[in-house]
GROMACS .gro file of C-alpha atoms in nm:
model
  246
    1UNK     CA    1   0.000   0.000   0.000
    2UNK     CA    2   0.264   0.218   0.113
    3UNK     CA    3   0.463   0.161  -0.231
    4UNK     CA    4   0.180   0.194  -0.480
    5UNK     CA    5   0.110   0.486  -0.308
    6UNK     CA    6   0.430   0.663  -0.327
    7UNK     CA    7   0.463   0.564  -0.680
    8UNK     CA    8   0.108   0.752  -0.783
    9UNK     CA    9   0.241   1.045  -0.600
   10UNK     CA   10   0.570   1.032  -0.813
   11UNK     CA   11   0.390   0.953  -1.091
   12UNK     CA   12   0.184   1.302  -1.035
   13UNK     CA   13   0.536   1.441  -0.979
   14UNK     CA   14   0.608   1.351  -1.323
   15UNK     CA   15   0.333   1.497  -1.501
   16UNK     CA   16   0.217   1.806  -1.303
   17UNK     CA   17   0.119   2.105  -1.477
   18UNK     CA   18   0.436   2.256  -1.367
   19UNK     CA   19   0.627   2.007  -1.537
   20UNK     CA   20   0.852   1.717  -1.408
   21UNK     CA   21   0.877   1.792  -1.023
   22UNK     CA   22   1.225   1.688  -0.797
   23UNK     CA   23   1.242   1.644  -0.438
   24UNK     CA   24   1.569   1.728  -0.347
   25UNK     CA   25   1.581   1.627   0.008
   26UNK     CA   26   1.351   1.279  -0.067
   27UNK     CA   27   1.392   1.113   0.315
   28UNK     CA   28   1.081   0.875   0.434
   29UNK     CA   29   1.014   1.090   0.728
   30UNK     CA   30   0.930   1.403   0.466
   31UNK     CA   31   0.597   1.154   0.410
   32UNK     CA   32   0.262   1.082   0.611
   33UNK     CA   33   0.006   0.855   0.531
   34UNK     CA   34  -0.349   1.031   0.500
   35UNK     CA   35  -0.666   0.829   0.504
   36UNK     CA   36  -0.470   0.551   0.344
   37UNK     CA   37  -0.294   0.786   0.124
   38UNK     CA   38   0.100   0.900   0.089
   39UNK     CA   39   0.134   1.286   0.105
   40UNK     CA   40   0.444   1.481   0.088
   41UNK     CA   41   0.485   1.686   0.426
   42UNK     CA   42   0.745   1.978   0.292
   43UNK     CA   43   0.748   2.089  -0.076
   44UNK     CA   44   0.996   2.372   0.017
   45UNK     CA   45   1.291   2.134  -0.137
   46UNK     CA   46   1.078   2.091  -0.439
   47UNK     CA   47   1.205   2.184  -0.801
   48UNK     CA   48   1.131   2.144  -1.151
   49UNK     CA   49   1.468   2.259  -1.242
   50UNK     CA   50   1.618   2.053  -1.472
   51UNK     CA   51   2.015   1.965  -1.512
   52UNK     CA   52   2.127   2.200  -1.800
   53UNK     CA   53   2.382   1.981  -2.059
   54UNK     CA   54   2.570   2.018  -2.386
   55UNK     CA   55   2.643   1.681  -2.404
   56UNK     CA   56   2.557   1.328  -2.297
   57UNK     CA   57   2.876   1.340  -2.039
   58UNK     CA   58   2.759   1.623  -1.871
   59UNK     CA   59   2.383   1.357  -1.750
   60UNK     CA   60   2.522   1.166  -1.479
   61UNK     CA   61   2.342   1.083  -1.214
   62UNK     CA   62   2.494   1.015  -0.932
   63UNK     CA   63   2.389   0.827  -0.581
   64UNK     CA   64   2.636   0.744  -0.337
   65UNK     CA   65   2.648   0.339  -0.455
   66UNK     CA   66   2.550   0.371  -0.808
   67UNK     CA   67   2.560   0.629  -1.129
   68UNK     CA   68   2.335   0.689  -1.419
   69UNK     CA   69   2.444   0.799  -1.793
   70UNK     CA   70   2.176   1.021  -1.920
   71UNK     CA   71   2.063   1.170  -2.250
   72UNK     CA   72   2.143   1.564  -2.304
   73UNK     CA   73   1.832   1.662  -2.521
   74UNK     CA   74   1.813   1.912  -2.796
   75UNK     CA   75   1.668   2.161  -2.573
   76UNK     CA   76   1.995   2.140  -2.343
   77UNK     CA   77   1.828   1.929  -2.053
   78UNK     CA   78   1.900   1.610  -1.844
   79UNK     CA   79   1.625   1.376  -2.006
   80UNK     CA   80   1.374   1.267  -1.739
   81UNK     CA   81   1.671   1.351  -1.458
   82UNK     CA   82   1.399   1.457  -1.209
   83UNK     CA   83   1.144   1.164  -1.272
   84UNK     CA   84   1.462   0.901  -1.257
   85UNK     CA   85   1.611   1.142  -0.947
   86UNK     CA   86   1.250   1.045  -0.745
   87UNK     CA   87   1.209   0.688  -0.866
   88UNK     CA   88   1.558   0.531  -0.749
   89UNK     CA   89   1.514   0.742  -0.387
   90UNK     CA   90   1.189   0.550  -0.368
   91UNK     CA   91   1.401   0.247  -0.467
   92UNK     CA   92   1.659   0.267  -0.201
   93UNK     CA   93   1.414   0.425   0.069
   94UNK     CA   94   1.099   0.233   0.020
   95UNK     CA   95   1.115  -0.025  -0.238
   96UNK     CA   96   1.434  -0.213  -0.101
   97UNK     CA   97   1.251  -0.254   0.255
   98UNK     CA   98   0.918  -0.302   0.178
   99UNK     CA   99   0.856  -0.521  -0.136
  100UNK     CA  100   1.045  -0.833  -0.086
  101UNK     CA  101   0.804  -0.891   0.267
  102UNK     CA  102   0.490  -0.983   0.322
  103UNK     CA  103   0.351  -1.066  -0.002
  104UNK     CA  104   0.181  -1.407  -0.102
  105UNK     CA  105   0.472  -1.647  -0.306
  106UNK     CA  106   0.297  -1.618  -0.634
  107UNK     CA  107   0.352  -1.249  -0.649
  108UNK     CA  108   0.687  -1.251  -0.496
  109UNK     CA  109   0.878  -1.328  -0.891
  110UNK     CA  110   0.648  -0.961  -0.989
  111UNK     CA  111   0.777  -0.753  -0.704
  112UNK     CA  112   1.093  -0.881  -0.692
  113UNK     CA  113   1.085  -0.775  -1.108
  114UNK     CA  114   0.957  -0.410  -1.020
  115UNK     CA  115   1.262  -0.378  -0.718
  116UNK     CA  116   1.574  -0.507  -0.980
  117UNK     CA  117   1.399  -0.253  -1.310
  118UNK     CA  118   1.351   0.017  -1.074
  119UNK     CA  119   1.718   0.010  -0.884
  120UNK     CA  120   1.854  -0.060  -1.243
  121UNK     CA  121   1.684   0.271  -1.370
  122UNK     CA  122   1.520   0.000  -1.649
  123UNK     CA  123   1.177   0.129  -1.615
  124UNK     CA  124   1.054   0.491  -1.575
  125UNK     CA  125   0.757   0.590  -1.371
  126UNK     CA  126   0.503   0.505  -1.654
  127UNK     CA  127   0.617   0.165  -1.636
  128UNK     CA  128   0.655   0.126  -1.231
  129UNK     CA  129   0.276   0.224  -1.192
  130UNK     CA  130   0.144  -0.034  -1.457
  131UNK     CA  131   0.389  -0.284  -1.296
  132UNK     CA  132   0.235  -0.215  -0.965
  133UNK     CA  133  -0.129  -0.160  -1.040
  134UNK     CA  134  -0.081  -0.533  -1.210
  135UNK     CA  135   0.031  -0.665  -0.872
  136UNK     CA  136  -0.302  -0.502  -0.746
  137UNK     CA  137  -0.509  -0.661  -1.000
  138UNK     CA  138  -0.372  -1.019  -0.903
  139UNK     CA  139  -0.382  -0.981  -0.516
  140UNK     CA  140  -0.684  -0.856  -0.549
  141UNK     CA  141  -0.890  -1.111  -0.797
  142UNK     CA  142  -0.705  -1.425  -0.670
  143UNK     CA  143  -0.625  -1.489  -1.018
  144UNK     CA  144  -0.234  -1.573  -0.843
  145UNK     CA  145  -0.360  -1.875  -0.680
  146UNK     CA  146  -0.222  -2.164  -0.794
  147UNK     CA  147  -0.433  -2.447  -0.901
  148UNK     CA  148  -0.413  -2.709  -0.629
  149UNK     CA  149  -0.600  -2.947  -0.426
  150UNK     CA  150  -0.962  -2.830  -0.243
  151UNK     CA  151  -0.864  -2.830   0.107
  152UNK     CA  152  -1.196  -2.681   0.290
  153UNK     CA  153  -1.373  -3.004   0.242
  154UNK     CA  154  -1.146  -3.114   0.527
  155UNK     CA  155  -1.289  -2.849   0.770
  156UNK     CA  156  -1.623  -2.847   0.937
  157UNK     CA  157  -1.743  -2.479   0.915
  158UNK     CA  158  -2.009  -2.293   1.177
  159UNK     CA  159  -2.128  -2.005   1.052
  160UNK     CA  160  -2.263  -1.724   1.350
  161UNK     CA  161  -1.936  -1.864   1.589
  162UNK     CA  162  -1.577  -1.775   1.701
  163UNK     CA  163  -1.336  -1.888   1.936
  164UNK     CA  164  -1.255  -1.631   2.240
  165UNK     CA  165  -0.989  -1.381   2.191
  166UNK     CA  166  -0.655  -1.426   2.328
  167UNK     CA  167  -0.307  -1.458   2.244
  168UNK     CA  168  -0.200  -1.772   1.992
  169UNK     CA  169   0.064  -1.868   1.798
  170UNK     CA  170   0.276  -1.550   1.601
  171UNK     CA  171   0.346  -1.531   1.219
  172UNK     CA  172   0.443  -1.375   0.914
  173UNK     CA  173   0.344  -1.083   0.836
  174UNK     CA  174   0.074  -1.114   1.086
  175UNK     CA  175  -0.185  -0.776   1.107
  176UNK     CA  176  -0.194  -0.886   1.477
  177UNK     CA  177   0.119  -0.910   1.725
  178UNK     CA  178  -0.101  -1.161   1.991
  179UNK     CA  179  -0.191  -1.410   1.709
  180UNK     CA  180  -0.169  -1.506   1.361
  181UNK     CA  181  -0.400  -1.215   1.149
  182UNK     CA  182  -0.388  -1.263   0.782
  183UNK     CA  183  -0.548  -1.147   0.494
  184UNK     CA  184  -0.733  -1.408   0.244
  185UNK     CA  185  -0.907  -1.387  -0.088
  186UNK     CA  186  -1.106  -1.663   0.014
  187UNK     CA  187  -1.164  -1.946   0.239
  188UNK     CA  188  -1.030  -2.214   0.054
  189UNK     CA  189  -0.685  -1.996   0.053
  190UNK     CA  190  -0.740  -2.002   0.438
  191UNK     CA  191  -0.750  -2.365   0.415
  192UNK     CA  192  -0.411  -2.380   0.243
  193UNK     CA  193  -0.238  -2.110   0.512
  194UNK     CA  194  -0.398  -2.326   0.805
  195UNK     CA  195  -0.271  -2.678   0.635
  196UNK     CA  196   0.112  -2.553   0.602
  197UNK     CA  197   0.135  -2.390   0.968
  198UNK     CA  198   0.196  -2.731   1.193
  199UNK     CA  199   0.008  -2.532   1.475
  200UNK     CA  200  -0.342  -2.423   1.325
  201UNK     CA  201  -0.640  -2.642   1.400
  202UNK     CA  202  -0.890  -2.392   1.299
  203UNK     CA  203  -0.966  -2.043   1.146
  204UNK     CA  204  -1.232  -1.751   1.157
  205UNK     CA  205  -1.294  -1.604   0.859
  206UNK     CA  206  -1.455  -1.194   1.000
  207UNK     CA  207  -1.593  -0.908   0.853
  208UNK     CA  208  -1.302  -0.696   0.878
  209UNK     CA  209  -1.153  -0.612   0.532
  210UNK     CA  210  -0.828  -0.453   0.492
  211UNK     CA  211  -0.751  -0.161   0.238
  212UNK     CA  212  -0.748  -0.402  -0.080
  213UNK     CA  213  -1.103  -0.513  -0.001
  214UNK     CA  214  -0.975  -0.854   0.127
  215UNK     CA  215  -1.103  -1.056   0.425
  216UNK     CA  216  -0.954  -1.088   0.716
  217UNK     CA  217  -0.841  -1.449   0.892
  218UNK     CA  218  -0.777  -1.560   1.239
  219UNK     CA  219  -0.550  -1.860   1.277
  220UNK     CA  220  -0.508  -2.073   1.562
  221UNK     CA  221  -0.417  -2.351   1.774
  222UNK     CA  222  -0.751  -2.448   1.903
  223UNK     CA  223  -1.130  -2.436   1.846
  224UNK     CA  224  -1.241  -2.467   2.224
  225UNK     CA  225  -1.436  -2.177   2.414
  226UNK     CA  226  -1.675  -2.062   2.112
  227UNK     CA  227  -1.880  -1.794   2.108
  228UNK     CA  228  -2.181  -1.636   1.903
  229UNK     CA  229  -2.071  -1.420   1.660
  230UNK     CA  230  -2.305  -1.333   1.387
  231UNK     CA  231  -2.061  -1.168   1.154
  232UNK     CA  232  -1.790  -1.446   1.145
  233UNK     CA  233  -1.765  -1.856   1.060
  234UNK     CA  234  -1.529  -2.043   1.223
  235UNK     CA  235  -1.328  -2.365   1.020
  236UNK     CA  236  -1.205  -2.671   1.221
  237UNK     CA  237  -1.002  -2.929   1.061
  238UNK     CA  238  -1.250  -3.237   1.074
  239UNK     CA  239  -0.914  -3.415   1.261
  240UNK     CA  240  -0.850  -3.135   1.513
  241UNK     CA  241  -1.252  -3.258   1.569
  242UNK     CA  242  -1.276  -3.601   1.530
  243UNK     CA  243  -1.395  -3.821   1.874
  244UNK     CA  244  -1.505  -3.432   1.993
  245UNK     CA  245  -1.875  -3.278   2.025
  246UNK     CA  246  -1.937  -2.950   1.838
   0.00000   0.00000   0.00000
């Protein structure tokens, strides 16, 4: 969220009306998120200066562990300096930290693509955002599941019920630091998380959605102590159950 965010916002950069916009001091705590949204906090070290040239040699760009040859255009100007100035900050600030974690295997190959074209300089910001809103598309349809075997048949579900709150067993990248919180397209991917993690016996599928429109799943160790819950369903593995009344 955080990345796809930034990259609108330098993709705005880019093409405002004032033309190609730099921000020379780009440091992550010059942005807040706002309703969901990444906002620059201090335009004073803004420009839309752009490097003068009279020749190719005179467009590098330069970052303390890597430099870029650029095209001098006919006008005299750095081509797209200030666009590929903002894009490799986000690389080294943002992109390097955030994108390899946390994301579902399937999509890991696609981020991992967007991290090595943007700290190459490969693709501009036209390129970044269609790379990114891709991603979106995928997480967001499920069409990066993988074909494989129907797990939920192997879980009893009971719809109106969950299991008391409390701490559980931790993981990755959990959206809760007393339990394992994840986000699902669907149940039957729930089934899949709760079959590879050698501690879940059951799962609540709730209400809450996160900002992609995705469910949210509870994972845990145990389906003892339930309670009515009109707005959730709870899945037990029919062995966790077996020899048990529900």
């Amino acid at each position: 969220q955080i990345c796809l965010s930034l990259v609108k916002l330098l993709f705005y950069l880019a093409h405002s009306p004032l033309g190609s916009i730099v921000l020379l001091d780009f440091q992550p705590r010059q942005f807040v998120m706002v309703d969901g949204n990444l906002k620059v906090t201090d335009m004073d070290d803004a420009s839309t200066e752009e490097l003068s040239c009279k020749e190719d040699n005179d467009c590098t760009l330069d970052f303390p562990t890597k430099s870029f040859p650029l095209k001098c255009s006919v006008v005299g100007k750095c081509e797209g300096i200030n666009e590929k100035k903002n894009l490799f900050n986000a690389y080294r600030y943002f992109f390097t930290y955030l994108l390899p974690h946390s994301a579902p295997p399937a999509l890991r190959p696609l981020l991992s693509d967007i991290l090595n074209a943007t700290g190459d300089l490969r693709y501009g910001i036209n390129e970044t955002l269609r790379a990114f809103e891709r991603v979106l598309h995928l997480y967001k349809s499920g069409l990066y599941l993988q074909k494989r075997p129907l797990l939920l048949k192997d879980y009893i579900s009971l719809k109106g019920f969950r299991t008391v709150e409390g701490e559980d067993y931790k993981c990755w990248p959990s959206y809760s630091h007393l339990g394992c919180l994840l986000s699902i397209h669907s149940a039957e991917e729930a089934a899949a998380i709760c079959n590879s993690q050698s501690q879940c016996q059951s799962f609540i599928v709730t209400q809450q959605r996160t900002w992609t429109g995705r469910p949210l799943a509870s994972f845990q160790s145990s389906w003892t102590d339930l309670i009515p819950d009109t707005n959730a369903v709870v899945y037990i593995k029919r062995s966790a159950s077996s020899g048990e009344r529900l």
